[in-house]
Coordinates of C-alpha atoms in Angstrom, one line a residue:
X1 CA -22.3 -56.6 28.0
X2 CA -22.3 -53.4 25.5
X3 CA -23.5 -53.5 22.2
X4 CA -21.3 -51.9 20.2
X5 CA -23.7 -50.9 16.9
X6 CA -22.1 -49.3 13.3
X7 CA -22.9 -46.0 12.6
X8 CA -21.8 -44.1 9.6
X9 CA -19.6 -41.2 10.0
X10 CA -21.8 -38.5 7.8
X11 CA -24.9 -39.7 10.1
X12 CA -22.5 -38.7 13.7
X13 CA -24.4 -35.6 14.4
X14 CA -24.7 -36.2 18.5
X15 CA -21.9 -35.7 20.7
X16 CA -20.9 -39.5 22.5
X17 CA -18.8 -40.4 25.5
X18 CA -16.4 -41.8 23.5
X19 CA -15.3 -38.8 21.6
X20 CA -15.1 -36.6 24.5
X21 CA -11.5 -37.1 26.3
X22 CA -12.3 -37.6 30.3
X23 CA -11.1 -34.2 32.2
X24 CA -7.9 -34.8 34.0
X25 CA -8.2 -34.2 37.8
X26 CA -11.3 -32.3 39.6
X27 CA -11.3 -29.7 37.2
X28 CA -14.7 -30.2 36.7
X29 CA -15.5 -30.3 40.6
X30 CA -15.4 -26.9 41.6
X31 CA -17.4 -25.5 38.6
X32 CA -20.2 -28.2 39.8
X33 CA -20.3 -26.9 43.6
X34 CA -19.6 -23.2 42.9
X35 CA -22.1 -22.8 40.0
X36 CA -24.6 -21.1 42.3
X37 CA -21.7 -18.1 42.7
X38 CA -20.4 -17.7 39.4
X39 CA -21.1 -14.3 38.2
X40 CA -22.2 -14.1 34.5
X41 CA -21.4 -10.5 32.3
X42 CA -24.7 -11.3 30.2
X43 CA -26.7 -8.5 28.2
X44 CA -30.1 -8.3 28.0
X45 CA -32.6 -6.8 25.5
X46 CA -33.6 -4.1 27.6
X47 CA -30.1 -3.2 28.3
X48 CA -28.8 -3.1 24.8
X49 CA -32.2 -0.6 24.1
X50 CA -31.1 1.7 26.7
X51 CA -27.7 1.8 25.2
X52 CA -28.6 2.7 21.8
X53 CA -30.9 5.3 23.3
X54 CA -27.9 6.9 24.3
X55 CA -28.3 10.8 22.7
X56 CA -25.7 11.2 20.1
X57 CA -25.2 14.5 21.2
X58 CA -24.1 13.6 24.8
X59 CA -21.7 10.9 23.3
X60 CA -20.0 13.8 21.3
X61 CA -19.4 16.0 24.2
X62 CA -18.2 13.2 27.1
X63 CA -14.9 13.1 27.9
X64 CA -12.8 10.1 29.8
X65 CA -13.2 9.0 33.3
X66 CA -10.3 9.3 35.9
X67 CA -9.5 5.8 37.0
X68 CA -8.5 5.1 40.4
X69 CA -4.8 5.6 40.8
X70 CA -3.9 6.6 37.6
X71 CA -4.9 9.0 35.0
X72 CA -5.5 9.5 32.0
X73 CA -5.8 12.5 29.4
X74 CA -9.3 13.6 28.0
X75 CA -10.6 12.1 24.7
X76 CA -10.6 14.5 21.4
X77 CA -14.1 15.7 21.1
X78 CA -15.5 17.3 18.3
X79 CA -18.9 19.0 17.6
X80 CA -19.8 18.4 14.1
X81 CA -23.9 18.9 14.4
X82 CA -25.8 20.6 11.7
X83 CA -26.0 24.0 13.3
X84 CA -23.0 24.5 14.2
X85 CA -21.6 23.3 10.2
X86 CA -24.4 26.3 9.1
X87 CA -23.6 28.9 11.6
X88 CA -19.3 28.0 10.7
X89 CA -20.1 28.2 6.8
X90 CA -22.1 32.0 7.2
X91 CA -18.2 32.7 8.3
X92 CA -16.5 30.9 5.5
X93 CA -15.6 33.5 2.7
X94 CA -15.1 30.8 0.0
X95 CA -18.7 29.4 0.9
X96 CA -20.8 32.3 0.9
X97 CA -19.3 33.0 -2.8
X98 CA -20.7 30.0 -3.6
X99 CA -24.2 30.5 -2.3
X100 CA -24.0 33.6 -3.9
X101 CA -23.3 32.0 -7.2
X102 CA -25.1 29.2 -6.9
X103 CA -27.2 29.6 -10.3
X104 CA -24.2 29.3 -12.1
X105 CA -22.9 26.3 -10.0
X106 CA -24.7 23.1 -11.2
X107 CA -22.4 21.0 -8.7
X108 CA -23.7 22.7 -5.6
X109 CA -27.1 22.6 -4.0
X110 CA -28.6 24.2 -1.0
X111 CA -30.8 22.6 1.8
X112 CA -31.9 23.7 5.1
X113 CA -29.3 26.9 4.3
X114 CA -26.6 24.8 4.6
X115 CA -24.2 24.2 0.9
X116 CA -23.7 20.6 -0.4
X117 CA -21.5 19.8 -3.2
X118 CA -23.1 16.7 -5.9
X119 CA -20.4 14.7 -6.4
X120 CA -20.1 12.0 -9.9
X121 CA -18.7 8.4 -8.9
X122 CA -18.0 5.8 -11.1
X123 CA -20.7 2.7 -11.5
X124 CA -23.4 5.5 -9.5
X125 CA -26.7 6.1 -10.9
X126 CA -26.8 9.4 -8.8
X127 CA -24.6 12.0 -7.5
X128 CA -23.2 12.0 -3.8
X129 CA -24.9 14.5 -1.8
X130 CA -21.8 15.9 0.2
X131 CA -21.2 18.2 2.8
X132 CA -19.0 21.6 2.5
X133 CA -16.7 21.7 4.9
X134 CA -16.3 25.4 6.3
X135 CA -12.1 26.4 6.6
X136 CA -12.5 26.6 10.4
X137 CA -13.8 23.1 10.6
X138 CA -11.1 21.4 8.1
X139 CA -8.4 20.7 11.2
X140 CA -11.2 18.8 13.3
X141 CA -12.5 16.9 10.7
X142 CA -8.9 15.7 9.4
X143 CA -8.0 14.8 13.2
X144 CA -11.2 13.1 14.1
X145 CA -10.2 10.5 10.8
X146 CA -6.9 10.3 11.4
X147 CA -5.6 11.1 15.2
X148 CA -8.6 9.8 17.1
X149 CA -7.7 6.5 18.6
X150 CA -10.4 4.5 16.4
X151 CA -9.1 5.8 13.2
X152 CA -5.7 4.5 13.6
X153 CA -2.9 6.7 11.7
X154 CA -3.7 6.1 7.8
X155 CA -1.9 6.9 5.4
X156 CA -2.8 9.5 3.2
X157 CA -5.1 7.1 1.0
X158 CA -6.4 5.5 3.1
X159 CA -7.6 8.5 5.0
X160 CA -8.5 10.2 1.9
X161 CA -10.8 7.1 0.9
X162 CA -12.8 7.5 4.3
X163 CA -13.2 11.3 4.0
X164 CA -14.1 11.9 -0.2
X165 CA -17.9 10.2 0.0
X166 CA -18.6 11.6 3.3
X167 CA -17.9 15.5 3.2
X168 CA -16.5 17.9 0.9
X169 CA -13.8 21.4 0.4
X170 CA -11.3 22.8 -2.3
X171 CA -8.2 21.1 -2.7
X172 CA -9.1 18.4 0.1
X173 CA -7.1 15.6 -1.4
X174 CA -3.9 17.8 -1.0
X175 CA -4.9 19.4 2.6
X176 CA -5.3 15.3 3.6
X177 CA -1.5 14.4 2.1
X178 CA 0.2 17.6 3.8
X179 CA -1.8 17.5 6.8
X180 CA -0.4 13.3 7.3
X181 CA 2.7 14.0 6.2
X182 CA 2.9 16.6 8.9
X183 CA 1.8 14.0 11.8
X184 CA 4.5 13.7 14.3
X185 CA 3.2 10.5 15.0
X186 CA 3.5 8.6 12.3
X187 CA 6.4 10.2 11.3
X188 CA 7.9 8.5 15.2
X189 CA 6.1 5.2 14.6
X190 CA 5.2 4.5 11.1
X191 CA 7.0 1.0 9.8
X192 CA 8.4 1.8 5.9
X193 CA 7.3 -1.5 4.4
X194 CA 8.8 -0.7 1.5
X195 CA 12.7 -2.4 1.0
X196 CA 15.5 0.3 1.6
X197 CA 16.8 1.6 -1.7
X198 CA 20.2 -0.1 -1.6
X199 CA 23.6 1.7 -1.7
X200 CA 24.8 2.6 -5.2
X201 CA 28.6 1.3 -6.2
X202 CA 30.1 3.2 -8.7
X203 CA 31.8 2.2 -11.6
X204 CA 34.9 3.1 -11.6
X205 CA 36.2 5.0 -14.8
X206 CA 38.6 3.4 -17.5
X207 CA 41.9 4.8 -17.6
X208 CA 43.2 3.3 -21.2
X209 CA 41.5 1.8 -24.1
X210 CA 39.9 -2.2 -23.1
X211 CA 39.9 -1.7 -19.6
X212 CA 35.8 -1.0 -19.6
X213 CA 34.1 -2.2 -22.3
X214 CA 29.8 -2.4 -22.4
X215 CA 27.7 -5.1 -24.4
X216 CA 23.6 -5.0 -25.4
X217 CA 21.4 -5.7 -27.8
X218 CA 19.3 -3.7 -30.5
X219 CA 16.3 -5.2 -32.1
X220 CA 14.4 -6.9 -32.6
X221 CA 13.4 -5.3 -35.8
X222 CA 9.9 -5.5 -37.2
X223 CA 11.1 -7.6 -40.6
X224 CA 14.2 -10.0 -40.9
X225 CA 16.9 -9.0 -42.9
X226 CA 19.4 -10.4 -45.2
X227 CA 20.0 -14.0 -43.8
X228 CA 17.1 -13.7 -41.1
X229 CA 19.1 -10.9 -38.9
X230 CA 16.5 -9.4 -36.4
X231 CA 19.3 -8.3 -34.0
X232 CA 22.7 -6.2 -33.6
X233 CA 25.0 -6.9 -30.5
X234 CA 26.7 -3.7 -30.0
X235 CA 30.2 -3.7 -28.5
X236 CA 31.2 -0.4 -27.0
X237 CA 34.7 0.8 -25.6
X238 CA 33.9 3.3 -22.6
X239 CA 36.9 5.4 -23.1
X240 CA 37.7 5.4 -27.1
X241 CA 33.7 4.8 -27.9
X242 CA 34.6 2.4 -30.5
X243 CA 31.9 0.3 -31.1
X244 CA 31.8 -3.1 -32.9
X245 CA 28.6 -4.1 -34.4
X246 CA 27.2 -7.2 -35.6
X247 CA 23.9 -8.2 -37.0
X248 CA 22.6 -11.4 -36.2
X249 CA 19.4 -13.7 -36.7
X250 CA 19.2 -15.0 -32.8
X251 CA 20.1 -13.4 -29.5
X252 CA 20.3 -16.6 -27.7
X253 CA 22.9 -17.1 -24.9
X254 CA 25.3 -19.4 -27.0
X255 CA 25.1 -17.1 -30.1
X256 CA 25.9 -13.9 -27.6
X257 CA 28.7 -15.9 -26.2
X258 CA 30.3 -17.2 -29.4
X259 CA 30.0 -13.6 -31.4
X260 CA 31.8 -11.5 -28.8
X261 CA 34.7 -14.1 -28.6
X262 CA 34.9 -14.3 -32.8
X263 CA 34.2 -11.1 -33.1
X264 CA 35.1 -8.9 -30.5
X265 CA 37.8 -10.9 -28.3
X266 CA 39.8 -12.4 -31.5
X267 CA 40.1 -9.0 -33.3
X268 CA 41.0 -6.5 -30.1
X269 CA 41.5 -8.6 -27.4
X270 CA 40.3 -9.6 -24.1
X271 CA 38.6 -6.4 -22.0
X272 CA 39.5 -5.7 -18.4
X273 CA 36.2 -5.6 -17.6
X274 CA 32.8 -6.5 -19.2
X275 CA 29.9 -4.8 -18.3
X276 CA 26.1 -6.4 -19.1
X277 CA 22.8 -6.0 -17.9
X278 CA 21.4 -9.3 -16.7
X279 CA 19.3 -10.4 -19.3
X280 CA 19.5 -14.2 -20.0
X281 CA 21.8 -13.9 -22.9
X282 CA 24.3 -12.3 -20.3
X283 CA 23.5 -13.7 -17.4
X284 CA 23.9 -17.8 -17.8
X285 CA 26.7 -20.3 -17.1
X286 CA 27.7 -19.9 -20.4
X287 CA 28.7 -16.0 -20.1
X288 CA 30.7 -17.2 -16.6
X289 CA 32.4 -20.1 -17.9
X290 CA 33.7 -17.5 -20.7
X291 CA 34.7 -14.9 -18.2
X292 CA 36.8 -17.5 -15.8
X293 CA 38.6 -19.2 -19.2
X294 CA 39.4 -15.8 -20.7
X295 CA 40.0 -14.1 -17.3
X296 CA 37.7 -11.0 -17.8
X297 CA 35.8 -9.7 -14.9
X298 CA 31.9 -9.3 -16.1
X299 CA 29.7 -6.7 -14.2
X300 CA 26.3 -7.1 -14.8
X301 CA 24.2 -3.8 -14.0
X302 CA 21.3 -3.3 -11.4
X303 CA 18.4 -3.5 -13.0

């Protein structure tokens, strides 16, 4: 006999045959009888500590290993160690101005012989401390945070972003944009995601008088006029520029409709061609059922 016992649902915290589904076959089997020569990729403590112990110095200077049967071409490596950023900025002409006017440059500091530039940032109690970049230097640093394989193509702000807290020259936001926009690269691989500017159609021009006529509004103004008017529909001719105008108190699809028929269509007759932008007093059923009775073709305008 088995007992079968309620339990609530928010007090289910152990794991019970029952919700376990039973493993099809003897999969289980050989897992059971070959445990004993399964071979486990585990890290241990000492072996992370002898990782990280790893001088920073050799990392920068290894290149990649030929694998067996195939090759494959040498990581970028770049030395960008303290000495060598002093030693590169004794050569740098725009630099060693600088350190020579340094009294009068409160946005540049020495240390250790090497220049710094004290950068402001918004919502930062102090300034960034960041390394000048020497001009020989400028091409590695851009590659190392935008070709190496870890930094992964950015774009130009993205890129910039990465580089402004971290190091420092003249006019670095525009060497970052030029030196991107100059990457073969991205310029092979790089997926627009913007949408394709479509392909512009052309109006074509009126050849006589009410074969192109335009329609908009004006207003609203800041005070109603005489019987409440806040708006004027303007009717234009594209080829004689006569223009009909009307002021009126609503620009409301119906009112639109019914003042260029009264006042427009009654008086001159019906237009070839009627061209709108596709605001909602234009663009509505109304404004089409209009255009099929009458037998006018409306355009409405990309916006």
């Amino acid at each position: 006999m088995i007992d079968v016992k309620y339990k609530k649902g928010c007090l289910h915290g152990d794991a019970d045959g029952f919700s376990r589904p039973e493993v099809e076959g003897q999969m289980a089997e050989p897992l059971r009888h070959n445990a004993e020569h399964l071979a486990l990729n585990a890290i241990t403590r000492s072996m992370t500590q002898k990782t990280t112990s790893v001088n920073q110095n050799d990392m920068s200077s290894a290149s990649s290993t030929t694998g067996t049967g195939s090759t494959k071409q040498p990581l970028m490596t770049f030395d960008f160690g303290i000495e060598r950023i002093r030693e590169e900025q004794k050569k740098d002409i725009n630099a060693q101005q600088t350190v020579k006017n340094i009294r009068h440059e409160s946005s540049y500091i020495i240390e250790n012989t090497v220049l710094y530039k004290l950068a402001s940032r918004p919502r930062a109690r102090t300034n960034l401390k960041l390394i000048y970049i020497p001009s020989s230097m400028r091409t590695e640093v851009l590659a190392s945070y935008h070709d190496y394989p870890t930094a992964a193509h950015f774009g130009s702000r993205r890129t910039w972003t990465k580089l402004k807290d971290r190091c420092y020259w003249p006019k670095m936001h525009g060497e970052v944009e030029s030196y991107i926009r100059l990457c073969e690269k991205c310029a092979k691989f790089n997926i627009k995601r913007t949408k394709t500017p479509g392909k512009l159609n052309p109006i074509p021009l009126p050849e006589g008088p009410m074969e192109l006529v335009g329609m908009d509004f004006w207003g609203p103004t800041r005070q109603e006029f005489v019987n409440g008017n806040k708006y004027v529909l303007v009717v234009t001719d594209y080829l004689t520029k006569f223009i009909v105008a009307k002021a009126l108190p609503y620009n409301t699809a119906q009112t639109t409709a019914q003042t260029f028929v009264e006042e427009f269509i009654f008086n001159f007759g019906v237009p070839n061609r009627l061209i709108t932008d596709q605001a909602v007093h234009f663009n509505n059923e109304l404004m089409k059922n209009v255009a099929e009775l009458i037998s006018f073709d409306h355009i409405k305008a990309t916006p």
